mmCIF file of C-alpha atoms in Angstrom:
data_model
loop_
_atom_site.group_PDB
_atom_site.id
_atom_site.type_symbol
_atom_site.label_atom_id
_atom_site.label_comp_id
_atom_site.label_asym_id
_atom_site.label_seq_id
_atom_site.Cartn_x
_atom_site.Cartn_y
_atom_site.Cartn_z
ATOM 1 C CA MET V 1 21.966 42.469 49.413
ATOM 2 C CA LYS V 2 25.189 43.437 47.755
ATOM 3 C CA HIS V 3 27.099 41.564 50.454
ATOM 4 C CA LEU V 4 25.167 38.345 49.812
ATOM 5 C CA ARG V 5 25.839 38.599 46.093
ATOM 6 C CA ASN V 6 29.611 38.887 46.773
ATOM 7 C CA LEU V 7 29.466 35.822 49.023
ATOM 8 C CA LYS V 8 27.953 33.777 46.184
ATOM 9 C CA HIS V 9 30.899 34.683 43.965
ATOM 10 C CA GLN V 10 33.366 33.686 46.704
ATOM 11 C CA ARG V 11 32.077 30.108 47.090
ATOM 12 C CA GLY V 12 34.756 27.548 46.322
ATOM 13 C CA MET V 13 37.657 30.003 46.510
ATOM 14 C CA ALA V 14 38.974 28.506 49.748
ATOM 15 C CA ILE V 15 39.316 25.042 48.218
ATOM 16 C CA ILE V 16 41.096 26.464 45.169
ATOM 17 C CA GLU V 17 43.550 28.389 47.369
ATOM 18 C CA PHE V 18 44.072 25.261 49.475
ATOM 19 C CA THR V 19 44.757 23.228 46.336
ATOM 20 C CA PHE V 20 47.435 25.690 45.257
ATOM 21 C CA THR V 21 49.168 25.940 48.642
ATOM 22 C CA LEU V 22 49.018 22.287 49.741
ATOM 23 C CA PRO V 23 51.906 21.059 47.515
ATOM 24 C CA LEU V 24 54.109 23.909 48.719
ATOM 25 C CA LEU V 25 53.304 23.208 52.365
ATOM 26 C CA LEU V 26 53.962 19.473 51.916
ATOM 27 C CA PHE V 27 57.275 20.174 50.173
ATOM 28 C CA VAL V 28 58.424 22.468 52.990
ATOM 29 C CA MET V 29 57.377 19.931 55.617
ATOM 30 C CA PHE V 30 59.112 16.953 53.972
ATOM 31 C CA ALA V 31 62.223 18.971 53.075
ATOM 32 C CA GLY V 32 62.502 20.087 56.701
ATOM 33 C CA ALA V 33 62.195 16.486 57.870
ATOM 34 C CA GLU V 34 64.931 15.395 55.437
ATOM 35 C CA VAL V 35 67.282 18.179 56.555
ATOM 36 C CA GLY V 36 66.673 17.217 60.183
ATOM 37 C CA ARG V 37 67.365 13.563 59.404
ATOM 38 C CA MET V 38 70.569 14.484 57.573
ATOM 39 C CA LEU V 39 71.792 16.622 60.495
ATOM 40 C CA TYR V 40 70.998 13.784 62.922
ATOM 41 C CA GLN V 41 73.031 11.310 60.844
ATOM 42 C CA TYR V 42 75.919 13.784 60.496
ATOM 43 C CA ASN V 43 75.919 14.313 64.267
ATOM 44 C CA THR V 44 75.976 10.533 64.823
ATOM 45 C CA LEU V 45 78.883 10.198 62.387
ATOM 46 C CA THR V 46 80.831 13.035 64.029
ATOM 47 C CA LYS V 47 80.354 11.686 67.554
ATOM 48 C CA SER V 48 81.394 8.166 66.515
ATOM 49 C CA VAL V 49 84.543 9.525 64.815
ATOM 50 C CA GLU V 50 85.387 11.433 68.009
ATOM 51 C CA ASP V 51 84.962 8.227 70.031
ATOM 52 C CA GLY V 52 87.155 6.280 67.605
ATOM 53 C CA ALA V 53 89.888 8.933 67.692
ATOM 54 C CA ARG V 54 89.767 9.099 71.486
ATOM 55 C CA TYR V 55 90.043 5.301 71.716
ATOM 56 C CA LEU V 56 92.919 5.181 69.227
ATOM 57 C CA ALA V 57 94.784 8.039 70.932
ATOM 58 C CA GLY V 58 94.416 6.414 74.340
ATOM 59 C CA GLN V 59 95.473 2.940 73.245
ATOM 60 C CA TYR V 60 98.125 3.760 70.644
ATOM 61 C CA ARG V 61 101.196 4.153 72.881
ATOM 62 C CA SER V 62 100.618 0.846 74.677
ATOM 63 C CA ALA V 63 99.753 -0.850 71.347
ATOM 64 C CA VAL V 64 103.126 0.198 69.913
ATOM 65 C CA ALA V 65 104.880 -1.205 72.982
ATOM 66 C CA THR V 66 103.024 -4.542 72.764
ATOM 67 C CA ASN V 67 103.000 -4.701 68.926
ATOM 68 C CA THR V 68 99.172 -4.761 68.699
ATOM 69 C CA VAL V 69 98.693 -1.624 66.593
ATOM 70 C CA ASN V 70 96.616 -3.401 63.932
ATOM 71 C CA THR V 71 94.210 -4.748 66.556
ATOM 72 C CA VAL V 72 93.785 -1.297 68.098
ATOM 73 C CA ARG V 73 93.184 0.239 64.652
ATOM 74 C CA SER V 74 90.559 -2.361 63.771
ATOM 75 C CA ASN V 75 88.884 -1.797 67.156
ATOM 76 C CA ALA V 76 88.807 1.953 66.461
ATOM 77 C CA VAL V 77 87.269 1.345 63.029
ATOM 78 C CA SER V 78 84.671 -0.973 64.591
ATOM 79 C CA LEU V 79 83.940 1.671 67.236
ATOM 80 C CA VAL V 80 83.252 4.262 64.531
ATOM 81 C CA GLN V 81 81.070 1.940 62.467
ATOM 82 C CA THR V 82 79.076 0.177 65.179
ATOM 83 C CA GLY V 83 79.613 2.121 68.400
ATOM 84 C CA THR V 84 81.381 -0.811 70.061
ATOM 85 C CA THR V 85 84.585 -2.802 69.677
ATOM 86 C CA VAL V 86 82.663 -6.101 69.653
ATOM 87 C CA ASN V 87 82.464 -7.672 66.181
ATOM 88 C CA GLY V 88 79.148 -8.500 64.524
ATOM 89 C CA GLN V 89 77.147 -5.571 65.867
ATOM 90 C CA PRO V 90 74.736 -3.590 63.644
ATOM 91 C CA SER V 91 75.935 -0.350 62.079
ATOM 92 C CA LEU V 92 75.134 2.977 63.719
ATOM 93 C CA LEU V 93 73.848 4.384 60.421
ATOM 94 C CA PRO V 94 71.995 2.673 57.580
ATOM 95 C CA GLY V 95 74.427 1.965 54.773
ATOM 96 C CA THR V 96 78.207 1.817 54.768
ATOM 97 C CA ILE V 97 80.598 3.952 56.797
ATOM 98 C CA SER V 98 84.107 3.920 55.362
ATOM 99 C CA VAL V 99 86.781 4.687 57.944
ATOM 100 C CA SER V 100 90.481 5.433 57.623
ATOM 101 C CA THR V 101 93.024 5.997 60.368
ATOM 102 C CA GLN V 102 96.350 7.769 60.196
ATOM 103 C CA THR V 103 98.887 7.235 62.947
ATOM 104 C CA ASP V 104 102.491 8.154 63.428
ATOM 105 C CA ALA V 105 104.677 7.056 66.303
ATOM 106 C CA ALA V 106 106.274 10.496 66.632
ATOM 107 C CA ALA V 107 104.928 12.276 69.730
ATOM 108 C CA PRO V 108 103.811 15.657 68.318
ATOM 109 C CA ASN V 109 101.751 14.095 65.498
ATOM 110 C CA PRO V 110 98.129 13.333 66.349
ATOM 111 C CA VAL V 111 96.183 10.276 65.341
ATOM 112 C CA ILE V 112 93.612 11.154 62.685
ATOM 113 C CA VAL V 113 90.366 9.271 62.133
ATOM 114 C CA THR V 114 88.302 10.049 59.033
ATOM 115 C CA ALA V 115 84.902 8.586 58.191
ATOM 116 C CA THR V 116 82.715 9.048 55.122
ATOM 117 C CA TYR V 117 79.043 8.162 54.879
ATOM 118 C CA THR V 118 76.662 8.762 51.985
ATOM 119 C CA TYR V 119 73.333 10.224 53.088
ATOM 120 C CA ASN V 120 70.419 8.955 51.014
ATOM 121 C CA PRO V 121 67.079 10.762 51.345
ATOM 122 C CA MET V 122 64.208 8.691 52.679
ATOM 123 C CA ILE V 123 61.267 10.484 51.065
ATOM 124 C CA LEU V 124 62.750 11.803 47.838
ATOM 125 C CA PRO V 125 64.644 9.625 45.326
ATOM 126 C CA ASN V 126 68.454 9.596 45.262
ATOM 127 C CA LYS V 127 68.437 11.376 41.916
ATOM 128 C CA ILE V 128 65.967 13.703 40.209
ATOM 129 C CA PRO V 129 66.185 13.199 36.442
ATOM 130 C CA GLY V 130 66.784 16.149 34.146
ATOM 131 C CA PHE V 131 64.961 14.501 31.226
ATOM 132 C CA GLY V 132 67.663 15.658 28.807
ATOM 133 C CA PHE V 133 67.072 19.355 29.502
ATOM 134 C CA TRP V 134 69.614 19.618 32.329
ATOM 135 C CA SER V 135 71.884 17.265 34.227
ATOM 136 C CA ASP V 136 70.395 14.999 36.867
ATOM 137 C CA VAL V 137 70.200 16.433 40.392
ATOM 138 C CA VAL V 138 71.884 13.984 42.765
ATOM 139 C CA LEU V 139 70.416 14.109 46.258
ATOM 140 C CA ALA V 140 72.756 11.536 47.826
ATOM 141 C CA ILE V 141 75.186 13.671 49.830
ATOM 142 C CA PRO V 142 78.558 12.389 51.088
ATOM 143 C CA LEU V 143 79.067 13.330 54.743
ATOM 144 C CA THR V 144 82.662 13.382 55.997
ATOM 145 C CA ALA V 145 83.945 13.787 59.546
ATOM 146 C CA GLN V 146 87.591 13.993 60.552
ATOM 147 C CA VAL V 147 89.081 14.252 64.036
ATOM 148 C CA GLY V 148 92.727 14.551 65.031
ATOM 149 C CA MET V 149 93.733 13.826 68.604
ATOM 150 C CA PRO V 150 97.170 13.856 70.275
ATOM 151 C CA VAL V 151 98.494 10.518 71.490
ATOM 152 C CA LEU V 152 97.986 10.250 75.231
#
C-alpha cells in the first residue's frame, strides 16, 4: 500500500525532468554540430591553401623565366578560392575567401600562401547581444591558414 501511495506522488515527475534537461541536450547537440561544421570548413580551407602553395611553388620558376608570374599568382588564388584554375567556378566555402601570396625569386625563400575565411554559424546568430549588461558575444570566427613551400 505504501508503495502505491509513493507512485501517486511520482506521477508527472518524468515530464518535469525531461522539460528541464531537453534545452541542455539540444544545446549540446547543436553546439557539437556547429563545431563539426567549423572544423570541416577549416580543413577545406587548409587543404585548398596547400594546393595553391603547391601549384605556385611548382610553376613559379618557369613563370619567372616566361614573365607570367601574375598569371600564375592569379591561378593560385583561384585554386584556393574555387578548387580549380578555371574562372567562374563556385567558391569552395560559402562566403568570401581572401587570399594573399608572397613570393621571392631568391632560391632559399619559400612561396607563402595565406587565406582568411570568416566562419558564420548556421544555427546560432552571428552575434549574441549583451543587452547593455556586457559586450556582445561575436560568434563569427576568422579562420586563417598559411602554408610556405620551397620553390621547386
